[in-house]
Amino acid sequence: MIQIAPSLLAANLLRIGDEVRNCEAAGADVLHVDVMDGHFVPPITFGPAFVQQLRSITTLPMDVHLMVSNPDHQVEQFAEAGADWISVHAEVAPNLHRTLQRIKHLGCRAGIVLNPATPLEHAFEAAGDAEFILLMSVNPGYGGQEFIPSFLTRCELLRTWLDTNGLGNVEIEVDGGIKIENARDAINAGASILVSGSGLFKGDLKAHIAAMRGVIS
Ligand code: DX5
Ligand code: ZN
């Protein structure tokens, strides 16, 4: 099953309740929440208090993407706040098996994130402890950036590697520059979870989610 995950980074935060209700009504599968600490990436975004408030207004799974320098210090707070999925960047998680196991122990789905310039091999050793691998298709930190086309080859290679190593159940998530026009390419390359911020929230959210569903089904 292909899942559509609107990224709340592009939502109107002054109307977040409406934005979330519109995501639900339009059939979004997951809410993607970008946590940035001002250190791993320059911006500062959402903390556990925001996730906790979201939890009280939606039953959609929350996919918390930790763009923070020390994810080990953060996973517990976000799990307690109501995150359903938590992903950590391999670039800043030196004890990756342990971190993923901890996320799962806290009751969440665990994901490994790789920046566009990080070799795929950096996810291989711990992939068996992950439920998904998030391949960035932009450098993290900002919404509205252009999709980096080398993602497609990387995604194909990773999908093949997972399938030939008994890890066919590990999903690939794509994040950055995904729009209605390139969603199909990402699916064809092996992604099954599509994060999209400006591609969905800029303009008519409901119509964009419906259109994205149309091109991928
Ligand atoms: C970027 C974030 C993304 C961002 C995607 O660092 O991880 O989730 O919201 O935004 P778009 O879809 O606009 O590229
Ligand atoms: Zn993200």
CSV table of C-alpha atoms and ligand atoms in Angstrom, one decimal:
chain,number,residue,atom,x,y,z
A,1,MET,CA,0.0,0.0,0.0
A,2,ILE,CA,1.2,3.5,-0.9
A,3,GLN,CA,0.9,6.0,1.9
A,4,ILE,CA,0.6,9.8,1.5
A,5,ALA,CA,2.1,11.8,4.4
A,6,PRO,CA,1.5,15.6,4.3
A,7,SER,CA,4.3,17.5,5.9
A,8,LEU,CA,2.9,20.0,8.5
A,9,LEU,CA,5.9,22.2,7.9
A,10,ALA,CA,4.0,23.7,5.0
A,11,ALA,CA,0.7,24.0,6.8
A,12,ASN,CA,-0.8,27.2,8.1
A,13,LEU,CA,0.1,26.9,11.8
A,14,LEU,CA,-2.5,29.5,12.8
A,15,ARG,CA,-5.1,27.1,11.5
A,16,ILE,CA,-3.5,23.8,12.3
A,17,GLY,CA,-6.8,22.2,13.5
A,18,ASP,CA,-8.4,22.9,10.1
A,19,GLU,CA,-5.4,21.8,8.2
A,20,VAL,CA,-5.3,18.5,10.1
A,21,ARG,CA,-9.0,17.9,9.6
A,22,ASN,CA,-8.6,18.6,5.9
A,23,CYS,CA,-5.8,16.1,5.7
A,24,GLU,CA,-8.1,13.5,7.3
A,25,ALA,CA,-11.1,14.3,5.1
A,26,ALA,CA,-8.9,14.1,2.0
A,27,GLY,CA,-7.7,10.6,2.9
A,28,ALA,CA,-4.1,11.3,4.0
A,29,ASP,CA,-2.5,8.3,5.6
A,30,VAL,CA,0.0,9.8,8.0
A,31,LEU,CA,1.0,13.2,9.3
A,32,HIS,CA,4.7,14.0,8.8
A,33,VAL,CA,6.1,16.2,11.6
A,34,ASP,CA,9.5,17.8,11.0
A,35,VAL,CA,11.5,18.4,14.2
A,36,MET,CA,14.4,20.7,13.7
A,37,ASP,CA,16.8,21.8,16.5
A,38,GLY,CA,18.6,24.8,15.0
A,39,HIS,CA,21.9,22.8,15.1
A,40,PHE,CA,21.6,19.7,12.8
A,41,VAL,CA,19.8,22.1,10.5
A,42,PRO,CA,19.5,25.9,11.0
A,43,PRO,CA,15.7,26.2,11.6
A,44,ILE,CA,13.9,25.4,14.8
A,45,THR,CA,10.5,24.0,14.4
A,46,PHE,CA,8.3,21.7,16.6
A,47,GLY,CA,8.8,20.2,20.0
A,48,PRO,CA,7.0,17.4,21.9
A,49,ALA,CA,4.3,19.9,23.2
A,50,PHE,CA,3.2,20.5,19.6
A,51,VAL,CA,3.1,16.7,19.0
A,52,GLN,CA,1.1,16.2,22.1
A,53,GLN,CA,-1.5,18.8,21.1
A,54,LEU,CA,-1.8,17.2,17.6
A,55,ARG,CA,-2.3,13.9,19.3
A,56,SER,CA,-5.4,15.3,21.0
A,57,ILE,CA,-7.1,16.3,17.7
A,58,THR,CA,-6.3,13.5,15.3
A,59,THR,CA,-6.2,9.7,15.1
A,60,LEU,CA,-3.9,9.7,12.1
A,61,PRO,CA,-0.5,8.2,12.8
A,62,MET,CA,2.2,10.8,13.4
A,63,ASP,CA,5.5,10.4,11.6
A,64,VAL,CA,8.1,12.4,13.6
A,65,HIS,CA,11.2,13.1,11.5
A,66,LEU,CA,14.0,14.1,13.9
A,67,MET,CA,16.4,16.5,12.3
A,68,VAL,CA,18.3,17.0,15.6
A,69,SER,CA,22.0,16.5,16.5
A,70,ASN,CA,21.3,14.2,19.4
A,71,PRO,CA,18.3,12.1,18.6
A,72,ASP,CA,19.0,9.8,21.6
A,73,HIS,CA,18.1,12.6,23.9
A,74,GLN,CA,14.8,13.2,22.1
A,75,VAL,CA,13.1,9.9,21.2
A,76,GLU,CA,11.5,9.2,24.6
A,77,GLN,CA,9.9,12.7,24.8
A,78,PHE,CA,8.4,12.4,21.4
A,79,ALA,CA,7.1,8.8,22.0
A,80,GLU,CA,5.5,10.0,25.2
A,81,ALA,CA,4.0,12.9,23.4
A,82,GLY,CA,2.2,10.5,21.0
A,83,ALA,CA,4.4,9.9,18.0
A,84,ASP,CA,3.7,6.7,16.2
A,85,TRP,CA,6.7,6.6,13.9
A,86,ILE,CA,10.1,8.1,14.8
A,87,SER,CA,13.0,8.4,12.4
A,88,VAL,CA,16.6,9.4,13.1
A,89,HIS,CA,19.4,10.5,10.8
A,90,ALA,CA,22.2,8.0,10.5
A,91,GLU,CA,24.6,10.9,10.2
A,92,VAL,CA,24.1,11.7,14.0
A,93,ALA,CA,23.2,8.3,15.4
A,94,PRO,CA,26.4,6.4,16.1
A,95,ASN,CA,24.7,3.6,18.0
A,96,LEU,CA,22.0,3.0,15.3
A,97,HIS,CA,20.8,-0.5,16.3
A,98,ARG,CA,20.4,0.7,19.9
A,99,THR,CA,18.5,3.8,19.0
A,100,LEU,CA,16.1,1.9,16.7
A,101,GLN,CA,15.5,-0.8,19.2
A,102,ARG,CA,14.8,1.9,21.8
A,103,ILE,CA,12.2,3.6,19.5
A,104,LYS,CA,10.5,0.2,19.0
A,105,HIS,CA,10.6,-0.5,22.7
A,106,LEU,CA,8.8,2.8,23.2
A,107,GLY,CA,6.0,1.4,21.0
A,108,CYS,CA,6.8,3.3,17.8
A,109,ARG,CA,7.8,2.3,14.2
A,110,ALA,CA,11.5,3.0,13.8
A,111,GLY,CA,13.1,4.7,10.7
A,112,ILE,CA,16.6,5.4,9.5
A,113,VAL,CA,17.1,8.7,7.6
A,114,LEU,CA,19.8,9.3,5.0
A,115,ASN,CA,20.7,12.7,3.6
A,116,PRO,CA,21.2,12.8,-0.2
A,117,ALA,CA,25.0,12.7,0.1
A,118,THR,CA,25.1,9.9,2.6
A,119,PRO,CA,26.1,6.5,1.1
A,120,LEU,CA,23.3,4.0,1.2
A,121,GLU,CA,25.7,1.6,3.0
A,122,HIS,CA,25.3,3.7,6.1
A,123,ALA,CA,21.8,2.2,6.5
A,124,PHE,CA,22.7,-1.4,5.7
A,125,GLU,CA,24.0,-2.8,9.0
A,126,ALA,CA,21.0,-1.6,11.0
A,127,ALA,CA,18.3,-2.0,8.4
A,128,GLY,CA,17.0,-5.2,10.0
A,129,ASP,CA,16.1,-3.1,13.0
A,130,ALA,CA,14.2,-0.5,11.0
A,131,GLU,CA,10.6,-0.6,9.7
A,132,PHE,CA,11.4,2.1,7.1
A,133,ILE,CA,14.2,4.0,5.6
A,134,LEU,CA,13.6,7.6,4.8
A,135,LEU,CA,15.7,8.7,1.8
A,136,MET,CA,15.9,12.5,1.7
A,137,SER,CA,15.4,13.8,-1.8
A,138,VAL,CA,16.5,17.3,-0.7
A,139,ASN,CA,19.0,18.4,1.9
A,140,PRO,CA,17.0,18.7,5.1
A,141,GLY,CA,16.0,22.0,6.8
A,142,TYR,CA,13.6,23.7,4.5
A,143,GLY,CA,10.4,23.0,2.7
A,144,GLY,CA,9.9,24.0,-1.0
A,145,GLN,CA,13.2,22.9,-2.3
A,146,GLU,CA,13.8,21.2,-5.6
A,147,PHE,CA,13.8,17.4,-5.8
A,148,ILE,CA,17.3,16.0,-6.3
A,149,PRO,CA,17.0,13.5,-9.2
A,150,SER,CA,19.7,11.1,-8.0
A,151,PHE,CA,17.1,10.1,-5.4
A,152,LEU,CA,15.6,7.8,-8.1
A,153,THR,CA,18.7,5.7,-8.6
A,154,ARG,CA,19.4,5.6,-4.9
A,155,CYS,CA,15.9,4.4,-4.2
A,156,GLU,CA,16.1,1.7,-6.9
A,157,LEU,CA,19.4,0.5,-5.5
A,158,LEU,CA,18.2,0.5,-1.9
A,159,ARG,CA,14.9,-1.3,-2.8
A,160,THR,CA,16.9,-4.0,-4.6
A,161,TRP,CA,19.4,-4.4,-1.7
A,162,LEU,CA,16.6,-4.7,0.8
A,163,ASP,CA,14.7,-7.3,-1.3
A,164,THR,CA,17.8,-9.4,-1.9
A,165,ASN,CA,18.8,-9.3,1.8
A,166,GLY,CA,15.5,-10.6,3.2
A,167,LEU,CA,14.3,-7.2,4.1
A,168,GLY,CA,11.4,-6.9,1.7
A,169,ASN,CA,9.2,-5.7,4.5
A,170,VAL,CA,11.3,-2.6,5.2
A,171,GLU,CA,9.6,0.4,3.4
A,172,ILE,CA,11.2,3.3,1.7
A,173,GLU,CA,9.9,6.8,2.5
A,174,VAL,CA,10.8,9.8,0.3
A,175,ASP,CA,10.9,13.4,1.6
A,176,GLY,CA,11.6,16.6,-0.3
A,177,GLY,CA,10.3,18.1,-3.4
A,178,ILE,CA,7.6,15.5,-4.0
A,179,LYS,CA,4.7,16.8,-6.0
A,180,ILE,CA,1.9,15.4,-8.1
A,181,GLU,CA,4.1,15.5,-11.1
A,182,ASN,CA,7.0,13.3,-9.7
A,183,ALA,CA,5.1,11.1,-7.2
A,184,ARG,CA,4.7,8.3,-9.7
A,185,ASP,CA,8.5,8.3,-10.4
A,186,ALA,CA,9.2,7.8,-6.7
A,187,ILE,CA,6.8,4.9,-6.5
A,188,ASN,CA,8.3,3.3,-9.6
A,189,ALA,CA,11.7,3.6,-8.0
A,190,GLY,CA,10.5,1.7,-4.9
A,191,ALA,CA,9.2,4.3,-2.4
A,192,SER,CA,5.9,3.4,-0.7
A,193,ILE,CA,5.6,6.4,1.7
A,194,LEU,CA,5.4,9.9,0.1
A,195,VAL,CA,6.1,13.0,2.2
A,196,SER,CA,4.9,16.2,0.6
A,197,GLY,CA,4.7,19.7,2.1
A,198,SER,CA,4.5,22.5,-0.4
A,199,GLY,CA,3.2,20.1,-3.1
A,200,LEU,CA,0.1,19.5,-1.1
A,201,PHE,CA,-0.5,22.6,1.1
A,202,LYS,CA,0.2,25.3,-1.5
A,203,GLY,CA,-3.3,25.9,-2.9
A,204,ASP,CA,-6.1,23.4,-2.5
A,205,LEU,CA,-5.0,20.7,0.0
A,206,LYS,CA,-7.9,18.4,-0.5
A,207,ALA,CA,-7.7,18.6,-4.3
A,208,HIS,CA,-3.9,18.0,-4.2
A,209,ILE,CA,-4.2,14.9,-2.0
A,210,ALA,CA,-6.9,13.5,-4.3
A,211,ALA,CA,-4.8,14.2,-7.4
A,212,MET,CA,-1.7,12.6,-5.8
A,213,ARG,CA,-3.8,9.5,-4.9
A,214,GLY,CA,-5.0,9.4,-8.5
A,215,VAL,CA,-1.5,9.4,-10.0
A,216,ILE,CA,-0.1,6.7,-7.7
A,217,SER,CA,-3.0,4.3,-7.7
B,1,DX5,C1,12.8,19.1,4.8
B,1,DX5,C2,11.7,18.3,5.5
B,1,DX5,C3,10.5,18.0,4.7
B,1,DX5,C4,9.8,19.2,4.1
B,1,DX5,C5,9.3,18.8,2.7
B,1,DX5,O1,13.9,19.1,5.6
B,1,DX5,O2,12.2,17.1,6.1
B,1,DX5,O3,9.6,17.1,5.3
B,1,DX5,O4,8.6,19.5,4.9
B,1,DX5,O5,8.8,19.9,2.1
B,1,DX5,P1,8.6,19.9,0.6
B,1,DX5,O6,7.6,18.8,0.2
B,1,DX5,O7,8.0,21.3,0.4
B,1,DX5,O8,9.9,19.8,-0.1
B,2,ZN,ZN,10.7,15.6,6.8
